Every structure is written in C-alpha cells, then in structure tokens.
Tab-separated table of C-alpha atoms and ligand atoms in Angstrom:
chain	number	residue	atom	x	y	z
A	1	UNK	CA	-22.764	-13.561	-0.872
A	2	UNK	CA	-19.576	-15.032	-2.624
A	3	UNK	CA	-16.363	-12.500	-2.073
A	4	UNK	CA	-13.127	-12.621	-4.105
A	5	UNK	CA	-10.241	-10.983	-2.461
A	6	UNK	CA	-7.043	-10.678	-5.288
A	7	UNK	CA	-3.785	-11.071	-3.316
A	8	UNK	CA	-1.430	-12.650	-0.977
A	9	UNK	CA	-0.615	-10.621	1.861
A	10	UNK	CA	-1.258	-8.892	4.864
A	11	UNK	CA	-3.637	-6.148	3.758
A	12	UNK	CA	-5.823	-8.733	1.990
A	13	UNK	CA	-5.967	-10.797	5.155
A	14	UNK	CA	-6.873	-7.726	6.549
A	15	UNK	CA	-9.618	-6.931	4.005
A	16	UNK	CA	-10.645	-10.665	3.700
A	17	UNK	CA	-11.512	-10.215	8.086
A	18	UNK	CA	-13.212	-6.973	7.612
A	19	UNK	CA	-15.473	-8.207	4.897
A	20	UNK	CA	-16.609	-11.464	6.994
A	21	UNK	CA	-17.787	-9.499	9.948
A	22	UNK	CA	-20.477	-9.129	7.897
A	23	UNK	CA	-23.537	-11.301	7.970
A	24	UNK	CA	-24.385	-11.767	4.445
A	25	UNK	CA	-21.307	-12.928	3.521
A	26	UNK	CA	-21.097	-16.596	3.236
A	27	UNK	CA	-18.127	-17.795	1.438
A	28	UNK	CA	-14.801	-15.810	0.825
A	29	UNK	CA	-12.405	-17.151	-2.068
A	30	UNK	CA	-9.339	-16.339	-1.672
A	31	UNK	CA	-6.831	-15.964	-4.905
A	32	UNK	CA	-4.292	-16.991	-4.157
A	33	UNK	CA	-4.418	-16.597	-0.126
A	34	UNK	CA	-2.281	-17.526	2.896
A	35	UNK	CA	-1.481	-19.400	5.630
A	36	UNK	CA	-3.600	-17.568	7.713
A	37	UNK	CA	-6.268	-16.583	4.761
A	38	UNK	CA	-7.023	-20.629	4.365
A	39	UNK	CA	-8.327	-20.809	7.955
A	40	UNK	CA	-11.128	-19.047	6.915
A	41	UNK	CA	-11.505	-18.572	3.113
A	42	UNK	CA	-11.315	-20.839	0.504
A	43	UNK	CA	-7.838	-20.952	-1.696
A	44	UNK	CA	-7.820	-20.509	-4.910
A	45	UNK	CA	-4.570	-21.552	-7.066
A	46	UNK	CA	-4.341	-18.383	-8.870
A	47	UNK	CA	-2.103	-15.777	-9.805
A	48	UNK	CA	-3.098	-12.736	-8.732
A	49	UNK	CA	-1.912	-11.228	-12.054
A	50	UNK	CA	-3.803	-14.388	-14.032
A	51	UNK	CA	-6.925	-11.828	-15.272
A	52	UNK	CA	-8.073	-14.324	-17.702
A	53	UNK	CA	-7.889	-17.204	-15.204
A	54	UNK	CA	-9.458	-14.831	-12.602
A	55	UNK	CA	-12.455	-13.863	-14.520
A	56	UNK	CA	-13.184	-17.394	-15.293
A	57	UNK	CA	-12.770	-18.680	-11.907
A	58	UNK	CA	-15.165	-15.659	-10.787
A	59	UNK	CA	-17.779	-16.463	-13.210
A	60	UNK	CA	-17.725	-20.674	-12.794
A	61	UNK	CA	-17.848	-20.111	-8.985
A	62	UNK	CA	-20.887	-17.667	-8.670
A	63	UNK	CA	-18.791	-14.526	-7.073
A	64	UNK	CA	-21.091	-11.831	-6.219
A	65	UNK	CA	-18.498	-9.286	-5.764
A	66	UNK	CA	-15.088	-9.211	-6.201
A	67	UNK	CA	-12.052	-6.899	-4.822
A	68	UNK	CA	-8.862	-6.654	-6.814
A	69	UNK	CA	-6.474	-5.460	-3.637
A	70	UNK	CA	-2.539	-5.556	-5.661
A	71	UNK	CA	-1.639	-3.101	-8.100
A	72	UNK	CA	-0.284	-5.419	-10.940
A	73	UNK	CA	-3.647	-6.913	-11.561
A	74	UNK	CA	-5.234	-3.488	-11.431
A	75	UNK	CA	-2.770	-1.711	-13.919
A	76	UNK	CA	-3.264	-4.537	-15.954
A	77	UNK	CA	-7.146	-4.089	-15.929
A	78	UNK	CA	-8.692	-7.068	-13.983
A	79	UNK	CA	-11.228	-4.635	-12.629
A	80	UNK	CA	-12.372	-3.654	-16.173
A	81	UNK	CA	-12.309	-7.646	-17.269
A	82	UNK	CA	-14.183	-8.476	-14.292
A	83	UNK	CA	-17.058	-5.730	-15.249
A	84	UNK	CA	-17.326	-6.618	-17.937
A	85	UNK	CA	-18.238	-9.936	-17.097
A	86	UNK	CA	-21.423	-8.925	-15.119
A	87	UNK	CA	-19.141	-9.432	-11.522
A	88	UNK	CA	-19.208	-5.771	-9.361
A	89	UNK	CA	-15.637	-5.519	-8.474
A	90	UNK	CA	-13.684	-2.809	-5.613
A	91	UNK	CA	-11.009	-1.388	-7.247
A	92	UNK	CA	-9.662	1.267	-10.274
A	93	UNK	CA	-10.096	0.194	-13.836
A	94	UNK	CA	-7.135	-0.413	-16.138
A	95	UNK	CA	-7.717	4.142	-16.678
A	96	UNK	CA	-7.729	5.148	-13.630
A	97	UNK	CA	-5.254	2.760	-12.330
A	98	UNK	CA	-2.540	4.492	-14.066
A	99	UNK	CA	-1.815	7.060	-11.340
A	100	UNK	CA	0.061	4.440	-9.868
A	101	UNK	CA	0.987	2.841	-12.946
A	102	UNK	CA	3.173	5.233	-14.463
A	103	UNK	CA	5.112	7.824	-12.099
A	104	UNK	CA	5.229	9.961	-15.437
A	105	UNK	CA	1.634	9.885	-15.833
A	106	UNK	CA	0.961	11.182	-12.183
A	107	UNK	CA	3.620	13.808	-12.049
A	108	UNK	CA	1.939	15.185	-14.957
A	109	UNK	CA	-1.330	15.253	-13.965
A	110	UNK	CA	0.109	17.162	-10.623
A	111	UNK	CA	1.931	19.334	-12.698
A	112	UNK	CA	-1.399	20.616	-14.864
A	113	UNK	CA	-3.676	20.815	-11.912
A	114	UNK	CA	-1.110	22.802	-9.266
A	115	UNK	CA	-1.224	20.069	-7.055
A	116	UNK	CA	1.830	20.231	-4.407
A	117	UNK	CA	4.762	17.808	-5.051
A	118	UNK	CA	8.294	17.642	-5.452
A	119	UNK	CA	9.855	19.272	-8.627
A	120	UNK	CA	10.951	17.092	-11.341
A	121	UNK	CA	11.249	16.504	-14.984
A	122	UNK	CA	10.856	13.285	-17.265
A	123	UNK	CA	13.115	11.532	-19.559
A	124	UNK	CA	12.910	8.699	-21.753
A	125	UNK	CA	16.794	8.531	-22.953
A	126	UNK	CA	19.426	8.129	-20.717
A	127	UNK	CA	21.630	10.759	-22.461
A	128	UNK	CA	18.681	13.340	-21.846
A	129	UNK	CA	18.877	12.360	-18.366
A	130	UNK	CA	22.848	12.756	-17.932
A	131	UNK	CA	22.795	15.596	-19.070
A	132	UNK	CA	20.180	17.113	-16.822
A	133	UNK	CA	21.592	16.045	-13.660
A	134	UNK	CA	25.092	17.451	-14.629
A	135	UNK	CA	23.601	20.768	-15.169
A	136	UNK	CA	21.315	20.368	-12.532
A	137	UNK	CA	23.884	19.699	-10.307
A	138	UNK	CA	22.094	19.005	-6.620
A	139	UNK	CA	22.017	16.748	-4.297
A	140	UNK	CA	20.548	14.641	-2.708
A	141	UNK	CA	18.195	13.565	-6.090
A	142	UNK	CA	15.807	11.090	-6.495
A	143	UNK	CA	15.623	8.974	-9.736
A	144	UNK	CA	12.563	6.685	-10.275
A	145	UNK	CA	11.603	4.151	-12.283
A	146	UNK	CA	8.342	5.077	-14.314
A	147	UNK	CA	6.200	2.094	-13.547
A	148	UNK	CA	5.690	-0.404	-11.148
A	149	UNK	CA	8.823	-2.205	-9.983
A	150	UNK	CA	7.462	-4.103	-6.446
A	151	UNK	CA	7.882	-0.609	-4.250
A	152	UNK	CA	11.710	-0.515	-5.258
A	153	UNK	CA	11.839	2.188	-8.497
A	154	UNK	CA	13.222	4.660	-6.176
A	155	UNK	CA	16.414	5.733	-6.233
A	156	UNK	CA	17.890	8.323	-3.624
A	157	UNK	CA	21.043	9.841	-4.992
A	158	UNK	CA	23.752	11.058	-2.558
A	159	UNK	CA	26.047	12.712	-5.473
A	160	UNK	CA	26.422	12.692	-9.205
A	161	UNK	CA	28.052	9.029	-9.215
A	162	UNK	CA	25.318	7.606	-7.453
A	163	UNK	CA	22.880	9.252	-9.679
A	164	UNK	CA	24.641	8.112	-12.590
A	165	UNK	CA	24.484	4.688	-11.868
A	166	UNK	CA	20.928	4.785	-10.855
A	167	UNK	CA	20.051	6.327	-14.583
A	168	UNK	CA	21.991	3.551	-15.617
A	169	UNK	CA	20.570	0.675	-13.895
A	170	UNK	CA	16.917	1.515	-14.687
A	171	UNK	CA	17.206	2.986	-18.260
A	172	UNK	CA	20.192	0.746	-20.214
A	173	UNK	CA	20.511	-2.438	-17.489
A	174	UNK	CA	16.869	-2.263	-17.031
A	175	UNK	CA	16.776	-3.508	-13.462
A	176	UNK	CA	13.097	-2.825	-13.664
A	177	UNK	CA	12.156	-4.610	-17.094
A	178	UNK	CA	9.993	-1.836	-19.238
A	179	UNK	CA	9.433	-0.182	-15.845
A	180	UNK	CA	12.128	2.026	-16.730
A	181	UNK	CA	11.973	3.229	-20.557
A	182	UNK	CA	11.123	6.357	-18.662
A	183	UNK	CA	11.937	7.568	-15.192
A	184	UNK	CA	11.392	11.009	-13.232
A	185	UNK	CA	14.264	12.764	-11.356
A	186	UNK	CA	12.783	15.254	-8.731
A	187	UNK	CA	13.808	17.236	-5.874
A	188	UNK	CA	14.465	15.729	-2.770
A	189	UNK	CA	12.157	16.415	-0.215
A	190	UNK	CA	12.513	16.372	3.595
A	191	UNK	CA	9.628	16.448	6.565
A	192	UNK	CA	7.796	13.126	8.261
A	193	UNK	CA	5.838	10.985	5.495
A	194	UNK	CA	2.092	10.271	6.419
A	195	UNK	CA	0.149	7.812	4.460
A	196	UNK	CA	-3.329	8.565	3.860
A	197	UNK	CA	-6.396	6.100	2.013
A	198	UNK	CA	-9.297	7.379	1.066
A	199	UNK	CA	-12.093	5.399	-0.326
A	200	UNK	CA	-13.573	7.253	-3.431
A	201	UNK	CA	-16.517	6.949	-5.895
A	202	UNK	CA	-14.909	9.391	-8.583
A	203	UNK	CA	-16.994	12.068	-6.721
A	204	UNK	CA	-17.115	11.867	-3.018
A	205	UNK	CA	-13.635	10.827	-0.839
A	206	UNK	CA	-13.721	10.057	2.178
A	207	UNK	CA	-10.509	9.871	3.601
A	208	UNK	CA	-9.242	7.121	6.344
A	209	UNK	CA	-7.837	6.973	9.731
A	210	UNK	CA	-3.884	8.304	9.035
A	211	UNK	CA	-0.991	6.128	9.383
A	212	UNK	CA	2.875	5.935	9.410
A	213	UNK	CA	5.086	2.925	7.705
A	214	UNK	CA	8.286	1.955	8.440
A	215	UNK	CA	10.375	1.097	5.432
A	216	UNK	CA	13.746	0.848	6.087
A	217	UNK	CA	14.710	-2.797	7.763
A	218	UNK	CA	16.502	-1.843	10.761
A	219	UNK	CA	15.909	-0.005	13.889
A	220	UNK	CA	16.297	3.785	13.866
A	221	UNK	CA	15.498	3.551	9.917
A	222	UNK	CA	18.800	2.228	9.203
A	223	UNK	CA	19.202	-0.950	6.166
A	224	UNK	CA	17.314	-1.146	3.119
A	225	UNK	CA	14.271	-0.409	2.117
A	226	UNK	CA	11.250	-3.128	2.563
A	227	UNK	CA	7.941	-3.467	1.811
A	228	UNK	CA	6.815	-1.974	5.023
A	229	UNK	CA	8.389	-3.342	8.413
A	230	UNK	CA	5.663	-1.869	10.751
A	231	UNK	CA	2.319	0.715	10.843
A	232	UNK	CA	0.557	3.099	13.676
A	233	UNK	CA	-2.633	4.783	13.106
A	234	UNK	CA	-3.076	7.697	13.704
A	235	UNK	CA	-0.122	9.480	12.354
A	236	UNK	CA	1.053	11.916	15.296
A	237	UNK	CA	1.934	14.728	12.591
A	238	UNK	CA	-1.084	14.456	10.850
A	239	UNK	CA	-2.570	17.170	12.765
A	240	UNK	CA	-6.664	18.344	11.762
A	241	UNK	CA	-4.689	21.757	10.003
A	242	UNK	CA	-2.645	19.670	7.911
A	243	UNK	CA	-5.755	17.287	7.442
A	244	UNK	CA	-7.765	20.184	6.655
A	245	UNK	CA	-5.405	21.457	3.897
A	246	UNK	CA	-5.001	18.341	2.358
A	247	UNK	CA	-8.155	17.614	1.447
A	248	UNK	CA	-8.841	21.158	-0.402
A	249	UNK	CA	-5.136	21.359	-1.805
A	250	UNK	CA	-4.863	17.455	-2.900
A	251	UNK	CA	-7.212	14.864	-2.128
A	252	UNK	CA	-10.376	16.764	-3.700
A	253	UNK	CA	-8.040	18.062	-6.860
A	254	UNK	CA	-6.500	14.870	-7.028
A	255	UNK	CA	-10.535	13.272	-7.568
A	256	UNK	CA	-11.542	16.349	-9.679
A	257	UNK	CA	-8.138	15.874	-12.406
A	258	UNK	CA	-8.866	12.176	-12.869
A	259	UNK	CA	-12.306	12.587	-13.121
A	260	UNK	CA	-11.501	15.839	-15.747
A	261	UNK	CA	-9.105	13.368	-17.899
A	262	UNK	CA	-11.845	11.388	-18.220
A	263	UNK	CA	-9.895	8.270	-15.896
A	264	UNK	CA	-12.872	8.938	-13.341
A	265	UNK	CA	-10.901	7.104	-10.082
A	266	UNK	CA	-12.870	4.534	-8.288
A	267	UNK	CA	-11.862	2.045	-5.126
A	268	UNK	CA	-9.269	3.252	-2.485
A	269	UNK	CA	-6.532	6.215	-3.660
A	270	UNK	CA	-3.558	6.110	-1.275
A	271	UNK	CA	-1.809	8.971	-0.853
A	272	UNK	CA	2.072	8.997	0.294
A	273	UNK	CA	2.117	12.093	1.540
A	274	UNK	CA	5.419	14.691	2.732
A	275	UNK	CA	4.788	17.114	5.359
A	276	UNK	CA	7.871	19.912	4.283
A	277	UNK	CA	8.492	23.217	5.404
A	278	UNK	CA	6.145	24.616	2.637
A	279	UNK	CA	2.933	22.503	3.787
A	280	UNK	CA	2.457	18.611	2.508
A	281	UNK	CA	3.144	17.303	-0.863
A	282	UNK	CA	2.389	14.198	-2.880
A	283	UNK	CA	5.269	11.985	-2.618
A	284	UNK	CA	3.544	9.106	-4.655
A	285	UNK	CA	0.177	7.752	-5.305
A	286	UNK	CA	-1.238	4.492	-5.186
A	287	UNK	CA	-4.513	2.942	-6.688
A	288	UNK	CA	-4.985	0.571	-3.660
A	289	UNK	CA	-4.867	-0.087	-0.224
A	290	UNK	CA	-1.012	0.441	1.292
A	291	UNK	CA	0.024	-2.760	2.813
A	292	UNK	CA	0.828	-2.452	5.935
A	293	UNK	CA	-1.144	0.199	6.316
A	294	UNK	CA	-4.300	-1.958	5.647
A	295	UNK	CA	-3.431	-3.968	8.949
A	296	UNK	CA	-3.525	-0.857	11.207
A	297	UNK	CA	-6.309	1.278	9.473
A	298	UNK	CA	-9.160	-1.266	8.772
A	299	UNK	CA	-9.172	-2.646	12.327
A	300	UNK	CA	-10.300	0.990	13.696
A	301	UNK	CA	-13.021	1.320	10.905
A	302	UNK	CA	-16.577	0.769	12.750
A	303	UNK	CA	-18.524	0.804	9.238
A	304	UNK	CA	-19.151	-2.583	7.721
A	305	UNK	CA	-16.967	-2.481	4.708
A	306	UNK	CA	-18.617	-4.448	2.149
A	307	UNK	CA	-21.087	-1.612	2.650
A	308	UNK	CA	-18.347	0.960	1.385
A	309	UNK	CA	-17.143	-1.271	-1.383
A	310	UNK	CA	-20.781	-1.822	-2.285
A	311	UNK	CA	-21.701	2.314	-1.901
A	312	UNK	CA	-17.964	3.150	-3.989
A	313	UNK	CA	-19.636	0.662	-6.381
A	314	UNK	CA	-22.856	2.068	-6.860
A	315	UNK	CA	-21.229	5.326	-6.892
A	316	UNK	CA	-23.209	6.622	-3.497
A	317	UNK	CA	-20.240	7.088	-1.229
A	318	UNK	CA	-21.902	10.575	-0.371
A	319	UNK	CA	-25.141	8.940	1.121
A	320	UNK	CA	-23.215	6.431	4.001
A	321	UNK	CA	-21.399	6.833	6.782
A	322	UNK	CA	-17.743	6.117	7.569
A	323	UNK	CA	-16.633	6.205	10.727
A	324	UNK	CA	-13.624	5.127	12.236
A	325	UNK	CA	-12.817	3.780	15.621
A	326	UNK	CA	-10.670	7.456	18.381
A	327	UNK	CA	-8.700	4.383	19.382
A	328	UNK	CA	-5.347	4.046	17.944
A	329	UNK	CA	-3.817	0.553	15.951
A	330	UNK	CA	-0.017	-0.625	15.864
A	331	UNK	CA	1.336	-3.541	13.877
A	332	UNK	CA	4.939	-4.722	14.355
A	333	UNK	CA	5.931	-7.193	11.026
A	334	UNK	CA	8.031	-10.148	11.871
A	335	UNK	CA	9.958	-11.272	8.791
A	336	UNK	CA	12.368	-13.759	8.050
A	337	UNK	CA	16.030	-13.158	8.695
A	338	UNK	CA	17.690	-11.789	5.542
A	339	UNK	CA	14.993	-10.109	4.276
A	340	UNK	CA	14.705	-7.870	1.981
A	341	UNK	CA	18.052	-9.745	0.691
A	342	UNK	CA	17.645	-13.616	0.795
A	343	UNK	CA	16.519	-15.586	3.022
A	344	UNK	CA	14.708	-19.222	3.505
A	345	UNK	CA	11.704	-20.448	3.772
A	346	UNK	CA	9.829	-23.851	5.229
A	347	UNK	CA	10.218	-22.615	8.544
A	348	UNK	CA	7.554	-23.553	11.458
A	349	UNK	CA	5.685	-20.840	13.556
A	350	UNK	CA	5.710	-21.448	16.701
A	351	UNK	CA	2.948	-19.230	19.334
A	352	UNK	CA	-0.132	-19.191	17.147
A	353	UNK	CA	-3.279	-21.314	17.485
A	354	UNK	CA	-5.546	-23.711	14.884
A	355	UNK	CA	-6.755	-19.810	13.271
A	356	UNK	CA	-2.783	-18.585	12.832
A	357	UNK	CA	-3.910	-16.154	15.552
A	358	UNK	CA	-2.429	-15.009	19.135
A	359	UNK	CA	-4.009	-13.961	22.060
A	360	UNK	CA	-4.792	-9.913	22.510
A	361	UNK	CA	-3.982	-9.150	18.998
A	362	UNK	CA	-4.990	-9.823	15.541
A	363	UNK	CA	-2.449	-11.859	13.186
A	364	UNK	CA	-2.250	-10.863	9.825
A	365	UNK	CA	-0.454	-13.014	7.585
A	366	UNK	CA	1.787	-12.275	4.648
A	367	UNK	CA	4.240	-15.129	4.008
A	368	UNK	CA	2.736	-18.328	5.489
A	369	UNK	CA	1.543	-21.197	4.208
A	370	UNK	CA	-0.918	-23.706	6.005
A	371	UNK	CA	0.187	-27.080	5.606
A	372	UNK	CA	-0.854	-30.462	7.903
A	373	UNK	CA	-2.453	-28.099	10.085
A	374	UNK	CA	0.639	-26.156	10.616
A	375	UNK	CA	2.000	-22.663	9.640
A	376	UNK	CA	5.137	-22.433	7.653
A	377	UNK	CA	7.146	-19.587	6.343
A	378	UNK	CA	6.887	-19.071	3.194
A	379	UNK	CA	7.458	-15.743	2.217
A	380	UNK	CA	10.063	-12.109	3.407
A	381	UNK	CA	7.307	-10.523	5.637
A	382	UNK	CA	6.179	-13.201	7.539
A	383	UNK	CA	2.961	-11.983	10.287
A	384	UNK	CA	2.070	-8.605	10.917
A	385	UNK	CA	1.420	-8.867	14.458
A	386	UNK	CA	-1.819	-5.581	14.978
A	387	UNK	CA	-2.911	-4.470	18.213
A	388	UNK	CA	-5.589	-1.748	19.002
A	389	UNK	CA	-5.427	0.200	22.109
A	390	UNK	CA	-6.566	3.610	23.730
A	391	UNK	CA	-3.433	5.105	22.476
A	392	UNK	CA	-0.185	4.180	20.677
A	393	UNK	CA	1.557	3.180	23.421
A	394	UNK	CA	-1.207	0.703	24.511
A	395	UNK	CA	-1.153	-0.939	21.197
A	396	UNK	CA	2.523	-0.758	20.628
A	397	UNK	CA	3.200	-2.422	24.657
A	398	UNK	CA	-0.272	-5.554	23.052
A	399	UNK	CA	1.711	-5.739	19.789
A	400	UNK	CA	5.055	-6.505	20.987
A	401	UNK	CA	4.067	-8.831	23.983
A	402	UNK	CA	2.501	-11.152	21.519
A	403	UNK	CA	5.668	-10.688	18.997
A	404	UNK	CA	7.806	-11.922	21.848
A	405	UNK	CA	5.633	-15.153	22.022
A	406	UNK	CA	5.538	-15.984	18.420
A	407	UNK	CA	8.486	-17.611	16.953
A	408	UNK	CA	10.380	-18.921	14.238
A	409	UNK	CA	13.925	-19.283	12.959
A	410	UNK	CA	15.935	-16.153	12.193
A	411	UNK	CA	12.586	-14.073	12.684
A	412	UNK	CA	13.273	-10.413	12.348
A	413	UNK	CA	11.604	-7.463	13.748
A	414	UNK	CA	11.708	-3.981	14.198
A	415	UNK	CA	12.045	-3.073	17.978
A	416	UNK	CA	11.006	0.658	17.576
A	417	UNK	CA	8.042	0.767	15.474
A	418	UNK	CA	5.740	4.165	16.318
A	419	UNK	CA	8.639	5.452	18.361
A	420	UNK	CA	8.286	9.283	17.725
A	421	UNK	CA	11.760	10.988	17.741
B	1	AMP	P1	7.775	5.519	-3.260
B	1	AMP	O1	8.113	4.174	-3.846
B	1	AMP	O2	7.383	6.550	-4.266
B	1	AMP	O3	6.882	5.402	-2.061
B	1	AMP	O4	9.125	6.035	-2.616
B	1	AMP	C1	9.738	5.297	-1.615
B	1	AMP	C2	10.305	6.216	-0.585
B	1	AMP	O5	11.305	7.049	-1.168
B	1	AMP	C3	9.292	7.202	-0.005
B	1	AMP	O6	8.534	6.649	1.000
B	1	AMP	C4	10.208	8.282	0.491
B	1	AMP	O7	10.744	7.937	1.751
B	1	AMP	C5	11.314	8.296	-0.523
B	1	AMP	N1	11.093	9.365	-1.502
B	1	AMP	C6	10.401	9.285	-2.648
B	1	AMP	N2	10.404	10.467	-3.293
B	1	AMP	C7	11.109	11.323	-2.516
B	1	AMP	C8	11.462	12.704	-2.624
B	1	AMP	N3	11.108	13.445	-3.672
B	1	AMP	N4	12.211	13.241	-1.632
B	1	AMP	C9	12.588	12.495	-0.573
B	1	AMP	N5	12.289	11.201	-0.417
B	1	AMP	C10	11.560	10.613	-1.369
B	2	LIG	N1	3.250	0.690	2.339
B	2	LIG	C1	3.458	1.263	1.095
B	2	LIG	C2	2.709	0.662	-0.010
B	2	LIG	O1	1.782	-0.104	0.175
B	2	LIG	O2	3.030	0.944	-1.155
C-alpha cells in the first residue's frame, strides 16, 4: 500500500513509524515531511493546508490511504476532498472537524448535551464583551479566540486590565485574523490537565493510553506557553475512577452529540481534559492527534495501526482490538534557543546517526531538515527525544541520557518533564 501522512512534525513522524511496522505498507509519502520523515518516506513539496494540490498529488501517485494528521487542513475539509476522490482517508470531515474549529461551536454543543466544562458565554462584539466582564467582575478569566490560532487563542486574565486588552487584541487588533470575530470568556478552572485520544468511528471510542504535556517553556511551568515542551504516558492522576467517569459523563456524550447534530465524528477526538474539585471537565477539544502527545502514546500501542485507521474507516472500530503496551513512555523536546519568541535556524545536530535516530530511544523530529546527508534545524521544536520504560522514571532517566548526547546550538530543554509535584 501507498500511505499519505499530512504534516510536519513530531506526531506525524510518530504516525508515519507506526504505520510502517506494518508489512503491507510499501511506500509512505510524506507532505510535506522532515528531516527525520525523509529517511524513510518520500517528501512531498506540499503544503499541508494545499487541499487542492493534495488531492491531486494523492490521486497522480496511486495513494491507497491517506491520513490528514493537522487541524488546518481538516477544518478546511481535506478529508471530505480526499473522499470524494475515491482515496479512504483517517481523519474528521470539514463537519465534524468543527469541534475544534470553532471554540463557540464546541462550548455549545457542551452546553445542550450537559457535558462538564468550564462556564462561559460568547460574544461577537467587543462592546458586548466589555461589558460582561465589568459586571462579571472575577478573576482570574480566560478569553479565547473562537477558531484556530496555532494553540495560542487563549488568553488567561489576571484582572480587568489584562482582560481588557486581551478582548482587544483578538476582537478589534485581530491578532488572530478571523479567528477572533468571536471569542468565549469562561471561568477559570484549576486541578492537573490530562490529555486523552480516543480513536472513534462515530459509534464506538476507544480511548488511548493517558498522557500529560508540558506547555509552558521553562522549568517548574514558568515562561510562555509552547506548543508542547515534553509528554509522559500514563498520566499519574488519571486514575481508572476518573477514567471510568469520563467515558460515561464525556467521551460517550461527546460521540453521541456529534453524531445527534448530524457532524457524525470520525478519526482521533482529543480531549484536554481538567480534573477540578467537582470531577473532570472539558477544557478543549481537538479533531486530531495532540502533538506531543502522539510521540509518547503511539509507541505503547501493540495494535498495528493502519488496522485502526482502516477499522475507524470502515466504521468497525467495535469488532478489533486495541491494546496498549502497561509500560510507560516519556519524551523530553529539545528546541531551539528563543523559542517560542525568535530564534534561528540552519543549525547542525550533532549525536544522531544516518536515520536522525539515537541509541535507546526513538527520535521524533519536528523542525529538521535533511540536507547532504545531514540534519539541520529548521524549525522552534526541534527533536522530541521518546523513551519507553517499565515506569516513568525508567523512561524519563533513557530520555534524558540520550538528550544529553544530542546537540546543537542554543538547544533548549525542559529539565523536569514528568516530575510530579
Ligand atoms: P487550549 O488552547 O484550549 O488548550 O488552552 C491552553 C491552555 O490554557 C490549557 O491547556 C489550560 O492550561 C489553559 N486553560 C484553558 N482554558 C482554561 C480554563 N477555563 N481554566 C484554566 N485554564 C485554562
Ligand atoms: N499538545 C496539545 C495539542 O496538540 O493541541
């Protein structure tokens, strides 16, 4: 079989790995790739968010299957396009995609099927929105950006100042393009965050091994926030009781609502979970894989995963089954110095061998490029170095040894990934 994976980073790395362990698949395009991607699929110069160009490539090339891992292309229906075109594809179409798509949308839907999340009302003026947080009156808030803005729409407010400028920045500077013509300010909700993907076929979900990010950029979750500067699986507070009552109280009506507003939800649903004092709520949703979640959940899966893709497909999720690995997974991103500000690029890695791996672990790249037989820097998050071990610690102790013998200038890493305070 021919595979297209849609991306660039570390979780379709990830994906693009999991998909070759399996014997029937021959070639693995990958659109547009990385660094460590071109040792072992073919590139493709395309934009991940290029649907036209996608499709076309897809069909002139003889893909057999095709998974759409970023949420751009998704919300802006590459799935649907690629359907259409005869080509199975993993992933939401352009319908179901929205839950992520618009924060309004899945607040909504939450809202009119009593599923637990923070409180929160919508606004598509900014003088609506002033004058709800002066009455309102409470803080901390948090102010986000309707649609997608690159995991940045969220805005924590500290007081009324900060919440005023936030309004401002989305809704009349539009810091997120169209992204904010409406936002949602909600309660502010406290507890450890757990991150949970589930593969679904719009009727059966299955959910994942748990993990934890790291978001902030410095050690003790100080600096700004990142795409993700480091994962564990499992989640240490995602006990089987919590497990147990998020399944009945949101994962199942979460599949049931989507399925009810006729946006039936195929291909993995994330769920950024809260653990409060009142039991876990939704913090967000997301119609994809989490990256870098990907990196420390997929290497624990023992089922072949073009056989989920293929059963999520075919709408048989129910009849196959997914089992996942009692070991636990750590990966520790090195990124380049500056980042999430500015930083540069061009940069050689040192410590990695012809495959852009290291010994002990697996290498997941994000922001390389191969060039001359060498990998460059070419991107903020860099590797995700991923370990698997009998427990955290084992993974964290395999992680970090092979972090200290990769290098490149101004590399940055978190030293205290899956440290449990
Ligand atoms: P999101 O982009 O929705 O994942 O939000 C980014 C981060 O903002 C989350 O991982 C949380 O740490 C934080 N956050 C979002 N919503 C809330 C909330 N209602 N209360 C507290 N923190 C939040
Ligand atoms: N790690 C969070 C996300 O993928 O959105």
């Amino acid at each position: 079989m021919k595979i297209l994976v849609v991306g660039s980073g570390g979780r379709e790395h990830a994906i693009a790995l999991k998909l070759k362990e399996n014997p029937k698949v021959e070639q693995i395009f990958a659109a547009p790739g990385n660094g460590g991607m071109a040792a072992f699929c073919t590139p493709v110069n395309i934009k991940a968010t290029d649907v036209e160009g996608m499709v076309a490539f897809a069909k002139e090339n003889g893909v057999d299957f095709a998974v759409v891992a970023p949420d751009d292309p998704l919300v802006l229906g590459m799935v649907d396009a690629m359907e259409e075109a005869g080509i199975p594809s993993f992933g939401p179409n352009k319908a179901a995609a929205i839950i992520e798509g618009s924060k309004v949308f899945s607040k909504n839907l939450m809202k009119k099927y009593g599923i637990p999340t923070a409180k929160y009302e919508t606004f598509a003026s900014e003088e609506d929105a002033v004058a709800y947080l002066k009455a309102q009156n409470t803080y901390p808030t948090v102010v986000k950006a309707d649609g997608l803005a690159l995991g940045k729409g969220v805005l924590i407010a500290k007081n009324e100042q900060e919440a005023l400028d936030a309004v401002h920045s989305i809704m009349s500077d539009k810091i997120f393009g169209a992204s904010g013509n409406h936002i949602v300010i909600e309660e502010f909700l406290e507890g450890p965050e757990v991150s949970v993907l589930s593969f679904t076929d719009g009727q059966t979900l299955v959910p994942m091994i748990s993990s934890k990010d790291h978001k902030r950029a410095l050690d003790n979750d100080e600096g700004l926030n990142t795409g993700g500067m480091g994962t564990i699986a499992p989640n240490p507070y995602y006990t089987p009781e919590i497990a147990q009552r998020c399944m009945k109280e949101i994962f199942l009506p979460t599949v049931e609502a989507m399925k009810a507003e006729g946006r039936t939800f195929k291909g993995c649903l994330y769920f950024g979970l809260m653990i409060t004092k009142d039991g876990p709520k939704v913090i967000e949703y997301n119609c994809r894989f989490g990256d870098p979640e990907t990196q420390v959940v997929l290497p624990l899966l023992k089922t072949d995963l073009l056989t989920i893709f293929e059963a999520v497909h075919d709408e048989r999720l129910a009849e196959i089954p997914v089992e996942f690995s009692d070991e636990a997974a750590a990966c520790v991103i090195m990124a380049s110095g500056g980042y999430p500000q500015k930083y540069q690029t061009g940069y050689e890695i040192g410590g990695l061998d012809s495959m852009g791996q290291a010994q002990g672990v697996t290498v997941y790249h994000a922001g390389t490029k191969l060039e001359n037989g060498k990998f460059l820097t070419s991107g903020g998050r860099v590797l995700g170095v991923t370990a698997t071990g009998k427990d955290r610690e084992e993974a964290l102790q395999k992680s970090y040894a092979a972090v200290a013998k990769i290098s490149f200038q101004d590399a940055h890493y978190r030293k205290d990934i899956g440290k449990i305070r």
